[in-house]
Amino acid sequence: MAAGDVPERMQAAAFDEFGGPEMITPRILPVPQVADDEVLLKVWSAGVGVWDALERAGSLVPEGSEFPIVPGAEAAGTVAAVGEQVTNVAVGDLVYVYGYRRPKGGFYAEYAATKAQYVAKLPASVPAEHAGAMPTDALTALSGLDVLGLPAGAWVLIFGASGGQGHLAVQLAKRQGLRVIAVASRAAGVALVTRLGADLSLDGHGDLTQALAAIREVAPDGVDGVLAMAGGKTLDRLAEALRDGGVLAYPNGVQPVPRERPGATVQAYDGETGPERLQRLNELIEAGPFEVHIAEKFALGRAAEAHRRLQTSYPGRLLITVR
């Protein structure tokens, strides 16, 4: 194993039983050891997502996890050590990771071990201080756009566009040459997606008859695809703008599930990772400045507070800053 100066113990946030946010407490734990195909990450920041809350509650626990469990599925930081088989990154590289499987614990910690295949070098266009909140949503948004499979110039309606996955989907869609109608949440959300390049920005809390009229004005034949980050009556109404033969895609976990539409395909998807996906994501990101919008930052010792904030409404993402 090639390694930098790594301590034996580290600060982390962990829980000993499943339950509410109060279960997550500050801890001192051993730094995990890396196998031949793993990387030890010196964590700078970790994203806080609904998937972390599900892990804490006991319904989405990575296989092989043992108490105390350190949550956290995504992070950014520097490589502190690499196993003997690792060739894609080296000690000192600035990287990001979506750790799909993490039996040695997640990223709410000063150090974390992860498979090298989940790690990619961070493009210069992403601010390093915010990058920990990018990987899961960016990869999931890319999967959603792949499900739609739209050609350059096509119209896509992104519902929930000011949320964590939505605001990244807006940027990735524009990089693919798509024309974007972004349905965001309230004035702050509309301002965010407009700044990120949406061709038409709408408030999902506004007059839906006016919104549909505005959509039909720019896309008189209907939109070619809908990417839905949330479900419900507002989505059902705005999805009337989807043309015959169009596709509505939504990430698994959206509730209520978007209803079937005559003449359209409705399809769920999951985020996928791996070397090829990470390379493709990086190629899109490197096309220009890429914003990961952070609603609020929390110190590692305030992880329980971050999980309570998850239960409220906010644009973009929540972030734990470790260093």
PDB file of C-alpha atoms in Angstrom:
ATOM      1  CA  MET A   1       0.000   0.000   0.000  1.00  0.00           C
ATOM      2  CA  ALA A   2       1.223   3.465  -0.949  1.00  0.00           C
ATOM      3  CA  ALA A   3       0.295   5.957   1.751  1.00  0.00           C
ATOM      4  CA  GLY A   4       0.787   9.463   2.993  1.00  0.00           C
ATOM      5  CA  ASP A   5       0.856  10.453   6.672  1.00  0.00           C
ATOM      6  CA  VAL A   6      -2.271   8.706   7.994  1.00  0.00           C
ATOM      7  CA  PRO A   7      -3.225   8.585  11.702  1.00  0.00           C
ATOM      8  CA  GLU A   8      -4.597   5.484  13.414  1.00  0.00           C
ATOM      9  CA  ARG A   9      -7.798   7.134  14.672  1.00  0.00           C
ATOM     10  CA  MET A  10     -10.156   9.779  13.321  1.00  0.00           C
ATOM     11  CA  GLN A  11     -13.161  11.924  14.101  1.00  0.00           C
ATOM     12  CA  ALA A  12     -16.434  10.670  12.638  1.00  0.00           C
ATOM     13  CA  ALA A  13     -20.211  10.855  13.028  1.00  0.00           C
ATOM     14  CA  ALA A  14     -21.825   7.450  13.571  1.00  0.00           C
ATOM     15  CA  PHE A  15     -24.780   5.610  15.083  1.00  0.00           C
ATOM     16  CA  ASP A  16     -25.092   2.381  17.128  1.00  0.00           C
ATOM     17  CA  GLU A  17     -28.755   1.700  16.399  1.00  0.00           C
ATOM     18  CA  PHE A  18     -31.317   2.710  13.807  1.00  0.00           C
ATOM     19  CA  GLY A  19     -33.653   5.608  14.490  1.00  0.00           C
ATOM     20  CA  GLY A  20     -34.002   9.380  14.211  1.00  0.00           C
ATOM     21  CA  PRO A  21     -31.372  12.086  13.645  1.00  0.00           C
ATOM     22  CA  GLU A  22     -30.479  12.074  17.351  1.00  0.00           C
ATOM     23  CA  MET A  23     -28.879   8.639  16.868  1.00  0.00           C
ATOM     24  CA  ILE A  24     -25.925  10.229  15.015  1.00  0.00           C
ATOM     25  CA  THR A  25     -23.234  11.349  17.458  1.00  0.00           C
ATOM     26  CA  PRO A  26     -19.583  12.479  17.239  1.00  0.00           C
ATOM     27  CA  ARG A  27     -17.136   9.598  17.656  1.00  0.00           C
ATOM     28  CA  ILE A  28     -13.446   8.728  17.614  1.00  0.00           C
ATOM     29  CA  LEU A  29     -12.997   5.608  15.453  1.00  0.00           C
ATOM     30  CA  PRO A  30     -10.137   3.654  13.856  1.00  0.00           C
ATOM     31  CA  VAL A  31      -9.103   4.804  10.380  1.00  0.00           C
ATOM     32  CA  PRO A  32     -10.205   2.014   7.988  1.00  0.00           C
ATOM     33  CA  GLN A  33      -7.570  -0.139   6.299  1.00  0.00           C
ATOM     34  CA  VAL A  34      -7.614  -0.352   2.506  1.00  0.00           C
ATOM     35  CA  ALA A  35      -7.638  -3.540   0.458  1.00  0.00           C
ATOM     36  CA  ASP A  36      -5.648  -3.930  -2.777  1.00  0.00           C
ATOM     37  CA  ASP A  37      -8.506  -2.502  -4.906  1.00  0.00           C
ATOM     38  CA  GLU A  38      -9.404   0.354  -2.538  1.00  0.00           C
ATOM     39  CA  VAL A  39      -8.558   3.990  -1.949  1.00  0.00           C
ATOM     40  CA  LEU A  40      -8.322   5.741   1.424  1.00  0.00           C
ATOM     41  CA  LEU A  41      -9.912   9.166   1.088  1.00  0.00           C
ATOM     42  CA  LYS A  42      -8.934  12.095   3.298  1.00  0.00           C
ATOM     43  CA  VAL A  43     -12.419  13.632   3.332  1.00  0.00           C
ATOM     44  CA  TRP A  44     -12.852  17.380   2.784  1.00  0.00           C
ATOM     45  CA  SER A  45     -16.637  17.397   2.515  1.00  0.00           C
ATOM     46  CA  ALA A  46     -19.537  14.947   2.369  1.00  0.00           C
ATOM     47  CA  GLY A  47     -22.986  15.408   0.864  1.00  0.00           C
ATOM     48  CA  VAL A  48     -26.083  14.942   3.022  1.00  0.00           C
ATOM     49  CA  GLY A  49     -28.975  13.281   1.190  1.00  0.00           C
ATOM     50  CA  VAL A  50     -32.255  11.512   1.814  1.00  0.00           C
ATOM     51  CA  TRP A  51     -30.433   8.218   1.204  1.00  0.00           C
ATOM     52  CA  ASP A  52     -28.351   8.932   4.341  1.00  0.00           C
ATOM     53  CA  ALA A  53     -31.547   9.364   6.361  1.00  0.00           C
ATOM     54  CA  LEU A  54     -32.838   6.052   5.009  1.00  0.00           C
ATOM     55  CA  GLU A  55     -29.561   4.391   6.028  1.00  0.00           C
ATOM     56  CA  ARG A  56     -29.851   5.885   9.520  1.00  0.00           C
ATOM     57  CA  ALA A  57     -33.451   4.663   9.775  1.00  0.00           C
ATOM     58  CA  GLY A  58     -32.403   1.143   8.771  1.00  0.00           C
ATOM     59  CA  SER A  59     -34.123   0.837   5.392  1.00  0.00           C
ATOM     60  CA  LEU A  60     -31.189   1.435   3.002  1.00  0.00           C
ATOM     61  CA  VAL A  61     -28.158  -0.050   4.729  1.00  0.00           C
ATOM     62  CA  PRO A  62     -25.125  -1.026   2.605  1.00  0.00           C
ATOM     63  CA  GLU A  63     -24.415  -4.739   2.597  1.00  0.00           C
ATOM     64  CA  GLY A  64     -21.753  -5.767   5.119  1.00  0.00           C
ATOM     65  CA  SER A  65     -22.258  -2.735   7.410  1.00  0.00           C
ATOM     66  CA  GLU A  66     -21.608  -3.232  11.127  1.00  0.00           C
ATOM     67  CA  PHE A  67     -22.281  -0.943  14.108  1.00  0.00           C
ATOM     68  CA  PRO A  68     -21.094   1.669  14.721  1.00  0.00           C
ATOM     69  CA  ILE A  69     -22.179   2.715  11.227  1.00  0.00           C
ATOM     70  CA  VAL A  70     -20.689   5.850   9.671  1.00  0.00           C
ATOM     71  CA  PRO A  71     -23.245   7.160   7.139  1.00  0.00           C
ATOM     72  CA  GLY A  72     -22.508   9.106   3.962  1.00  0.00           C
ATOM     73  CA  ALA A  73     -22.623   7.905   0.353  1.00  0.00           C
ATOM     74  CA  GLU A  74     -20.604  10.642  -1.352  1.00  0.00           C
ATOM     75  CA  ALA A  75     -17.636  12.878  -0.715  1.00  0.00           C
ATOM     76  CA  ALA A  76     -14.736  14.865  -2.080  1.00  0.00           C
ATOM     77  CA  GLY A  77     -11.206  14.971  -0.763  1.00  0.00           C
ATOM     78  CA  THR A  78      -7.632  13.938  -1.388  1.00  0.00           C
ATOM     79  CA  VAL A  79      -6.259  10.428  -1.804  1.00  0.00           C
ATOM     80  CA  ALA A  80      -4.380   9.481   1.381  1.00  0.00           C
ATOM     81  CA  ALA A  81      -3.467   5.886   0.433  1.00  0.00           C
ATOM     82  CA  VAL A  82      -4.043   3.402  -2.379  1.00  0.00           C
ATOM     83  CA  GLY A  83      -4.075  -0.377  -2.599  1.00  0.00           C
ATOM     84  CA  GLU A  84      -1.517  -2.202  -4.735  1.00  0.00           C
ATOM     85  CA  GLN A  85      -3.940  -2.747  -7.647  1.00  0.00           C
ATOM     86  CA  VAL A  86      -5.075   0.887  -7.898  1.00  0.00           C
ATOM     87  CA  THR A  87      -3.955   2.711 -11.045  1.00  0.00           C
ATOM     88  CA  ASN A  88      -6.640   5.356 -11.743  1.00  0.00           C
ATOM     89  CA  VAL A  89      -5.648   7.747  -8.933  1.00  0.00           C
ATOM     90  CA  ALA A  90      -2.553   8.423  -6.835  1.00  0.00           C
ATOM     91  CA  VAL A  91      -1.797   9.738  -3.354  1.00  0.00           C
ATOM     92  CA  GLY A  92      -2.449  13.485  -3.276  1.00  0.00           C
ATOM     93  CA  ASP A  93      -5.040  13.566  -6.089  1.00  0.00           C
ATOM     94  CA  LEU A  94      -8.147  15.674  -5.498  1.00  0.00           C
ATOM     95  CA  VAL A  95     -11.098  13.344  -6.157  1.00  0.00           C
ATOM     96  CA  TYR A  96     -14.813  12.775  -5.682  1.00  0.00           C
ATOM     97  CA  VAL A  97     -16.616   9.515  -4.952  1.00  0.00           C
ATOM     98  CA  TYR A  98     -20.091   7.975  -4.890  1.00  0.00           C
ATOM     99  CA  GLY A  99     -19.498   4.939  -2.667  1.00  0.00           C
ATOM    100  CA  TYR A 100     -22.306   2.636  -3.691  1.00  0.00           C
ATOM    101  CA  ARG A 101     -21.019  -0.199  -1.490  1.00  0.00           C
ATOM    102  CA  ARG A 102     -19.191   0.807   1.679  1.00  0.00           C
ATOM    103  CA  PRO A 103     -18.950  -2.004   4.238  1.00  0.00           C
ATOM    104  CA  LYS A 104     -16.092  -0.146   5.984  1.00  0.00           C
ATOM    105  CA  GLY A 105     -18.275   2.906   6.611  1.00  0.00           C
ATOM    106  CA  GLY A 106     -19.333   6.051   4.809  1.00  0.00           C
ATOM    107  CA  PHE A 107     -17.958   9.552   4.434  1.00  0.00           C
ATOM    108  CA  TYR A 108     -19.126  11.376   7.575  1.00  0.00           C
ATOM    109  CA  ALA A 109     -15.551  10.975   8.783  1.00  0.00           C
ATOM    110  CA  GLU A 110     -12.044  12.352   8.398  1.00  0.00           C
ATOM    111  CA  TYR A 111     -11.057   9.240   6.417  1.00  0.00           C
ATOM    112  CA  ALA A 112     -12.998   6.615   4.455  1.00  0.00           C
ATOM    113  CA  ALA A 113     -12.100   3.527   2.428  1.00  0.00           C
ATOM    114  CA  THR A 114     -13.809   2.955  -0.919  1.00  0.00           C
ATOM    115  CA  LYS A 115     -13.396   0.876  -4.067  1.00  0.00           C
ATOM    116  CA  ALA A 116     -11.138   2.643  -6.567  1.00  0.00           C
ATOM    117  CA  GLN A 117     -13.733   2.099  -9.312  1.00  0.00           C
ATOM    118  CA  TYR A 118     -16.047   4.592  -7.557  1.00  0.00           C
ATOM    119  CA  VAL A 119     -13.397   7.342  -7.457  1.00  0.00           C
ATOM    120  CA  ALA A 120     -12.676   9.982 -10.112  1.00  0.00           C
ATOM    121  CA  LYS A 121     -10.427  13.018 -10.281  1.00  0.00           C
ATOM    122  CA  LEU A 122     -12.321  16.242  -9.663  1.00  0.00           C
ATOM    123  CA  PRO A 123     -12.588  18.520 -12.715  1.00  0.00           C
ATOM    124  CA  ALA A 124     -11.158  21.999 -12.210  1.00  0.00           C
ATOM    125  CA  SER A 125     -14.537  23.537 -13.096  1.00  0.00           C
ATOM    126  CA  VAL A 126     -16.127  22.277  -9.852  1.00  0.00           C
ATOM    127  CA  PRO A 127     -15.372  24.244  -6.652  1.00  0.00           C
ATOM    128  CA  ALA A 128     -13.594  21.741  -4.391  1.00  0.00           C
ATOM    129  CA  GLU A 129     -15.331  23.052  -1.252  1.00  0.00           C
ATOM    130  CA  HIS A 130     -18.758  22.060  -2.649  1.00  0.00           C
ATOM    131  CA  ALA A 131     -17.822  18.902  -4.572  1.00  0.00           C
ATOM    132  CA  GLY A 132     -18.754  16.489  -1.780  1.00  0.00           C
ATOM    133  CA  ALA A 133     -22.428  17.138  -2.506  1.00  0.00           C
ATOM    134  CA  MET A 134     -22.160  16.498  -6.253  1.00  0.00           C
ATOM    135  CA  PRO A 135     -21.533  12.795  -7.037  1.00  0.00           C
ATOM    136  CA  THR A 136     -24.805  11.000  -6.235  1.00  0.00           C
ATOM    137  CA  ASP A 137     -27.124  13.573  -7.764  1.00  0.00           C
ATOM    138  CA  ALA A 138     -24.916  14.262 -10.787  1.00  0.00           C
ATOM    139  CA  LEU A 139     -24.631  10.571 -11.672  1.00  0.00           C
ATOM    140  CA  THR A 140     -28.362  10.056 -11.093  1.00  0.00           C
ATOM    141  CA  ALA A 141     -29.254  13.061 -13.251  1.00  0.00           C
ATOM    142  CA  LEU A 142     -27.012  11.704 -16.009  1.00  0.00           C
ATOM    143  CA  SER A 143     -28.856   8.357 -15.809  1.00  0.00           C
ATOM    144  CA  GLY A 144     -32.171  10.175 -16.135  1.00  0.00           C
ATOM    145  CA  LEU A 145     -31.040  12.078 -19.216  1.00  0.00           C
ATOM    146  CA  ASP A 146     -29.824   8.789 -20.702  1.00  0.00           C
ATOM    147  CA  VAL A 147     -33.282   7.258 -20.167  1.00  0.00           C
ATOM    148  CA  LEU A 148     -34.808  10.184 -22.078  1.00  0.00           C
ATOM    149  CA  GLY A 149     -32.204   9.771 -24.837  1.00  0.00           C
ATOM    150  CA  LEU A 150     -33.040  13.115 -26.443  1.00  0.00           C
ATOM    151  CA  PRO A 151     -31.092  14.594 -29.387  1.00  0.00           C
ATOM    152  CA  ALA A 152     -29.546  18.066 -29.290  1.00  0.00           C
ATOM    153  CA  GLY A 153     -32.182  20.735 -29.816  1.00  0.00           C
ATOM    154  CA  ALA A 154     -34.976  18.741 -28.153  1.00  0.00           C
ATOM    155  CA  TRP A 155     -37.081  20.256 -25.357  1.00  0.00           C
ATOM    156  CA  VAL A 156     -36.854  18.731 -21.877  1.00  0.00           C
ATOM    157  CA  LEU A 157     -38.986  19.778 -18.915  1.00  0.00           C
ATOM    158  CA  ILE A 158     -37.170  19.302 -15.597  1.00  0.00           C
ATOM    159  CA  PHE A 159     -39.614  19.225 -12.678  1.00  0.00           C
ATOM    160  CA  GLY A 160     -38.032  19.931  -9.301  1.00  0.00           C
ATOM    161  CA  ALA A 161     -35.240  21.767 -11.092  1.00  0.00           C
ATOM    162  CA  SER A 162     -33.988  23.762  -8.109  1.00  0.00           C
ATOM    163  CA  GLY A 163     -33.466  20.665  -5.945  1.00  0.00           C
ATOM    164  CA  GLY A 164     -30.252  18.711  -5.479  1.00  0.00           C
ATOM    165  CA  GLN A 165     -30.544  16.523  -8.548  1.00  0.00           C
ATOM    166  CA  GLY A 166     -32.597  18.986 -10.563  1.00  0.00           C
ATOM    167  CA  HIS A 167     -30.146  21.891 -10.609  1.00  0.00           C
ATOM    168  CA  LEU A 168     -27.353  19.564 -11.747  1.00  0.00           C
ATOM    169  CA  ALA A 169     -29.652  18.046 -14.392  1.00  0.00           C
ATOM    170  CA  VAL A 170     -30.287  21.536 -15.806  1.00  0.00           C
ATOM    171  CA  GLN A 171     -26.545  22.047 -16.323  1.00  0.00           C
ATOM    172  CA  LEU A 172     -25.931  18.566 -17.754  1.00  0.00           C
ATOM    173  CA  ALA A 173     -28.895  18.893 -20.121  1.00  0.00           C
ATOM    174  CA  LYS A 174     -27.605  22.209 -21.469  1.00  0.00           C
ATOM    175  CA  ARG A 175     -24.196  20.606 -22.044  1.00  0.00           C
ATOM    176  CA  GLN A 176     -25.943  17.950 -24.152  1.00  0.00           C
ATOM    177  CA  GLY A 177     -27.462  20.650 -26.346  1.00  0.00           C
ATOM    178  CA  LEU A 178     -30.991  20.301 -24.957  1.00  0.00           C
ATOM    179  CA  ARG A 179     -33.422  23.170 -24.535  1.00  0.00           C
ATOM    180  CA  VAL A 180     -34.502  23.248 -20.898  1.00  0.00           C
ATOM    181  CA  ILE A 181     -37.790  24.230 -19.284  1.00  0.00           C
ATOM    182  CA  ALA A 182     -37.005  24.296 -15.560  1.00  0.00           C
ATOM    183  CA  VAL A 183     -39.862  24.094 -13.054  1.00  0.00           C
ATOM    184  CA  ALA A 184     -38.400  25.265  -9.758  1.00  0.00           C
ATOM    185  CA  SER A 185     -39.623  26.100  -6.256  1.00  0.00           C
ATOM    186  CA  ARG A 186     -40.534  29.722  -5.550  1.00  0.00           C
ATOM    187  CA  ALA A 187     -38.575  32.859  -6.464  1.00  0.00           C
ATOM    188  CA  ALA A 188     -35.224  31.664  -5.126  1.00  0.00           C
ATOM    189  CA  GLY A 189     -35.452  28.427  -7.099  1.00  0.00           C
ATOM    190  CA  VAL A 190     -36.478  30.236 -10.287  1.00  0.00           C
ATOM    191  CA  ALA A 191     -33.524  32.614  -9.899  1.00  0.00           C
ATOM    192  CA  LEU A 192     -31.142  29.660  -9.423  1.00  0.00           C
ATOM    193  CA  VAL A 193     -32.206  27.720 -12.528  1.00  0.00           C
ATOM    194  CA  THR A 194     -32.285  30.879 -14.634  1.00  0.00           C
ATOM    195  CA  ARG A 195     -28.690  31.599 -13.621  1.00  0.00           C
ATOM    196  CA  LEU A 196     -27.753  28.010 -14.520  1.00  0.00           C
ATOM    197  CA  GLY A 197     -28.954  28.474 -18.096  1.00  0.00           C
ATOM    198  CA  ALA A 198     -32.576  27.260 -18.287  1.00  0.00           C
ATOM    199  CA  ASP A 199     -34.291  28.474 -21.466  1.00  0.00           C
ATOM    200  CA  LEU A 200     -37.592  28.904 -19.617  1.00  0.00           C
ATOM    201  CA  SER A 201     -37.871  29.076 -15.823  1.00  0.00           C
ATOM    202  CA  LEU A 202     -41.214  28.554 -14.070  1.00  0.00           C
ATOM    203  CA  ASP A 203     -42.405  28.523 -10.451  1.00  0.00           C
ATOM    204  CA  GLY A 204     -44.130  25.231  -9.679  1.00  0.00           C
ATOM    205  CA  HIS A 205     -46.110  27.018  -6.944  1.00  0.00           C
ATOM    206  CA  GLY A 206     -47.575  29.526  -9.421  1.00  0.00           C
ATOM    207  CA  ASP A 207     -50.534  29.503 -11.811  1.00  0.00           C
ATOM    208  CA  LEU A 208     -50.322  26.212 -13.726  1.00  0.00           C
ATOM    209  CA  THR A 209     -52.598  27.369 -16.547  1.00  0.00           C
ATOM    210  CA  GLN A 210     -50.201  30.251 -17.204  1.00  0.00           C
ATOM    211  CA  ALA A 211     -47.224  27.867 -16.908  1.00  0.00           C
ATOM    212  CA  LEU A 212     -48.684  25.500 -19.527  1.00  0.00           C
ATOM    213  CA  ALA A 213     -49.356  28.451 -21.826  1.00  0.00           C
ATOM    214  CA  ALA A 214     -45.742  29.585 -21.462  1.00  0.00           C
ATOM    215  CA  ILE A 215     -44.502  26.062 -22.233  1.00  0.00           C
ATOM    216  CA  ARG A 216     -46.681  25.792 -25.329  1.00  0.00           C
ATOM    217  CA  GLU A 217     -45.432  29.175 -26.529  1.00  0.00           C
ATOM    218  CA  VAL A 218     -41.816  27.987 -26.669  1.00  0.00           C
ATOM    219  CA  ALA A 219     -42.580  24.340 -27.534  1.00  0.00           C
ATOM    220  CA  PRO A 220     -45.848  24.397 -29.546  1.00  0.00           C
ATOM    221  CA  ASP A 221     -45.526  20.694 -30.482  1.00  0.00           C
ATOM    222  CA  GLY A 222     -45.018  19.711 -26.847  1.00  0.00           C
ATOM    223  CA  VAL A 223     -41.882  18.844 -24.897  1.00  0.00           C
ATOM    224  CA  ASP A 224     -39.911  15.761 -25.958  1.00  0.00           C
ATOM    225  CA  GLY A 225     -39.143  14.530 -22.459  1.00  0.00           C
ATOM    226  CA  VAL A 226     -39.894  15.170 -18.794  1.00  0.00           C
ATOM    227  CA  LEU A 227     -37.385  14.563 -16.008  1.00  0.00           C
ATOM    228  CA  ALA A 228     -39.379  14.442 -12.756  1.00  0.00           C
ATOM    229  CA  MET A 229     -37.540  14.816  -9.439  1.00  0.00           C
ATOM    230  CA  ALA A 230     -40.865  14.844  -7.566  1.00  0.00           C
ATOM    231  CA  GLY A 231     -44.410  13.607  -8.105  1.00  0.00           C
ATOM    232  CA  GLY A 232     -47.897  14.860  -7.378  1.00  0.00           C
ATOM    233  CA  LYS A 233     -50.730  16.872  -8.898  1.00  0.00           C
ATOM    234  CA  THR A 234     -48.521  19.709 -10.159  1.00  0.00           C
ATOM    235  CA  LEU A 235     -46.366  17.272 -12.128  1.00  0.00           C
ATOM    236  CA  ASP A 236     -49.461  15.504 -13.489  1.00  0.00           C
ATOM    237  CA  ARG A 237     -50.802  18.825 -14.760  1.00  0.00           C
ATOM    238  CA  LEU A 238     -47.560  20.085 -16.303  1.00  0.00           C
ATOM    239  CA  ALA A 239     -46.893  16.689 -17.892  1.00  0.00           C
ATOM    240  CA  GLU A 240     -49.830  17.497 -20.177  1.00  0.00           C
ATOM    241  CA  ALA A 241     -47.193  19.379 -22.185  1.00  0.00           C
ATOM    242  CA  LEU A 242     -45.447  16.078 -23.079  1.00  0.00           C
ATOM    243  CA  ARG A 243     -45.866  15.256 -26.776  1.00  0.00           C
ATOM    244  CA  ASP A 244     -47.193  11.928 -28.041  1.00  0.00           C
ATOM    245  CA  GLY A 245     -44.352   9.392 -28.032  1.00  0.00           C
ATOM    246  CA  GLY A 246     -42.443  11.365 -25.395  1.00  0.00           C
ATOM    247  CA  VAL A 247     -40.805   9.916 -22.281  1.00  0.00           C
ATOM    248  CA  LEU A 248     -41.271  10.850 -18.617  1.00  0.00           C
ATOM    249  CA  ALA A 249     -38.383   9.600 -16.469  1.00  0.00           C
ATOM    250  CA  TYR A 250     -38.138   9.740 -12.678  1.00  0.00           C
ATOM    251  CA  PRO A 251     -35.603   8.460 -10.129  1.00  0.00           C
ATOM    252  CA  ASN A 252     -36.689   5.499  -8.001  1.00  0.00           C
ATOM    253  CA  GLY A 253     -37.944   6.760  -4.661  1.00  0.00           C
ATOM    254  CA  VAL A 254     -40.080   9.608  -6.004  1.00  0.00           C
ATOM    255  CA  GLN A 255     -43.450   9.664  -4.224  1.00  0.00           C
ATOM    256  CA  PRO A 256     -46.161   9.682  -5.365  1.00  0.00           C
ATOM    257  CA  VAL A 257     -45.019   7.704  -8.397  1.00  0.00           C
ATOM    258  CA  PRO A 258     -45.780   9.660 -11.608  1.00  0.00           C
ATOM    259  CA  ARG A 259     -48.885   8.250 -13.252  1.00  0.00           C
ATOM    260  CA  GLU A 260     -48.932   6.532 -16.617  1.00  0.00           C
ATOM    261  CA  ARG A 261     -49.794   8.758 -19.564  1.00  0.00           C
ATOM    262  CA  PRO A 262     -51.563   7.664 -22.794  1.00  0.00           C
ATOM    263  CA  GLY A 263     -49.170   7.781 -25.724  1.00  0.00           C
ATOM    264  CA  ALA A 264     -46.093   8.295 -23.514  1.00  0.00           C
ATOM    265  CA  THR A 265     -43.504   6.114 -21.799  1.00  0.00           C
ATOM    266  CA  VAL A 266     -43.106   6.509 -18.014  1.00  0.00           C
ATOM    267  CA  GLN A 267     -39.877   4.966 -16.709  1.00  0.00           C
ATOM    268  CA  ALA A 268     -38.002   4.897 -13.403  1.00  0.00           C
ATOM    269  CA  TYR A 269     -34.219   4.930 -13.128  1.00  0.00           C
ATOM    270  CA  ASP A 270     -31.347   4.677 -10.649  1.00  0.00           C
ATOM    271  CA  GLY A 271     -28.019   6.467 -10.588  1.00  0.00           C
ATOM    272  CA  GLU A 272     -25.162   4.350 -11.920  1.00  0.00           C
ATOM    273  CA  THR A 273     -21.458   4.669 -11.270  1.00  0.00           C
ATOM    274  CA  GLY A 274     -18.228   3.070 -12.448  1.00  0.00           C
ATOM    275  CA  PRO A 275     -15.191   4.185 -14.469  1.00  0.00           C
ATOM    276  CA  GLU A 276     -17.033   4.772 -17.760  1.00  0.00           C
ATOM    277  CA  ARG A 277     -19.889   6.713 -16.143  1.00  0.00           C
ATOM    278  CA  LEU A 278     -17.479   8.848 -14.143  1.00  0.00           C
ATOM    279  CA  GLN A 279     -15.430   9.616 -17.261  1.00  0.00           C
ATOM    280  CA  ARG A 280     -18.554  10.650 -19.161  1.00  0.00           C
ATOM    281  CA  LEU A 281     -19.741  12.831 -16.318  1.00  0.00           C
ATOM    282  CA  ASN A 282     -16.346  14.527 -16.144  1.00  0.00           C
ATOM    283  CA  GLU A 283     -16.346  15.204 -19.888  1.00  0.00           C
ATOM    284  CA  LEU A 284     -19.698  16.998 -19.566  1.00  0.00           C
ATOM    285  CA  ILE A 285     -18.664  18.892 -16.435  1.00  0.00           C
ATOM    286  CA  GLU A 286     -15.427  20.091 -18.029  1.00  0.00           C
ATOM    287  CA  ALA A 287     -17.369  21.952 -20.742  1.00  0.00           C
ATOM    288  CA  GLY A 288     -17.605  24.990 -18.453  1.00  0.00           C
ATOM    289  CA  PRO A 289     -18.165  26.268 -14.914  1.00  0.00           C
ATOM    290  CA  PHE A 290     -20.290  23.778 -12.965  1.00  0.00           C
ATOM    291  CA  GLU A 291     -22.184  24.919  -9.905  1.00  0.00           C
ATOM    292  CA  VAL A 292     -23.059  22.675  -6.967  1.00  0.00           C
ATOM    293  CA  HIS A 293     -25.504  24.865  -5.064  1.00  0.00           C
ATOM    294  CA  ILE A 294     -25.161  24.497  -1.297  1.00  0.00           C
ATOM    295  CA  ALA A 295     -28.113  25.601   0.827  1.00  0.00           C
ATOM    296  CA  GLU A 296     -26.329  25.088   4.155  1.00  0.00           C
ATOM    297  CA  LYS A 297     -23.066  23.719   5.536  1.00  0.00           C
ATOM    298  CA  PHE A 298     -22.628  21.794   8.781  1.00  0.00           C
ATOM    299  CA  ALA A 299     -19.518  20.858  10.744  1.00  0.00           C
ATOM    300  CA  LEU A 300     -18.933  17.124  11.225  1.00  0.00           C
ATOM    301  CA  GLY A 301     -20.099  17.378  14.848  1.00  0.00           C
ATOM    302  CA  ARG A 302     -23.465  18.765  13.645  1.00  0.00           C
ATOM    303  CA  ALA A 303     -24.400  15.784  11.458  1.00  0.00           C
ATOM    304  CA  ALA A 304     -27.600  15.143  13.448  1.00  0.00           C
ATOM    305  CA  GLU A 305     -28.632  18.765  12.844  1.00  0.00           C
ATOM    306  CA  ALA A 306     -27.980  18.294   9.114  1.00  0.00           C
ATOM    307  CA  HIS A 307     -30.323  15.293   9.122  1.00  0.00           C
ATOM    308  CA  ARG A 308     -33.031  17.364  10.798  1.00  0.00           C
ATOM    309  CA  ARG A 309     -32.566  20.017   8.081  1.00  0.00           C
ATOM    310  CA  LEU A 310     -33.134  17.272   5.478  1.00  0.00           C
ATOM    311  CA  GLN A 311     -36.761  17.179   6.560  1.00  0.00           C
ATOM    312  CA  THR A 312     -37.325  20.806   5.433  1.00  0.00           C
ATOM    313  CA  SER A 313     -37.398  22.545   2.042  1.00  0.00           C
ATOM    314  CA  TYR A 314     -34.306  24.191   0.514  1.00  0.00           C
ATOM    315  CA  PRO A 315     -32.723  24.759  -2.911  1.00  0.00           C
ATOM    316  CA  GLY A 316     -29.705  22.652  -3.907  1.00  0.00           C
ATOM    317  CA  ARG A 317     -27.897  20.473  -1.375  1.00  0.00           C
ATOM    318  CA  LEU A 318     -26.739  20.181   2.232  1.00  0.00           C
ATOM    319  CA  LEU A 319     -23.044  19.637   2.978  1.00  0.00           C
ATOM    320  CA  ILE A 320     -20.914  18.431   5.863  1.00  0.00           C
ATOM    321  CA  THR A 321     -17.533  20.164   5.894  1.00  0.00           C
ATOM    322  CA  VAL A 322     -14.887  17.938   7.436  1.00  0.00           C
ATOM    323  CA  ARG A 323     -11.775  20.081   6.744  1.00  0.00           C
TER     324      ARG A 323
END
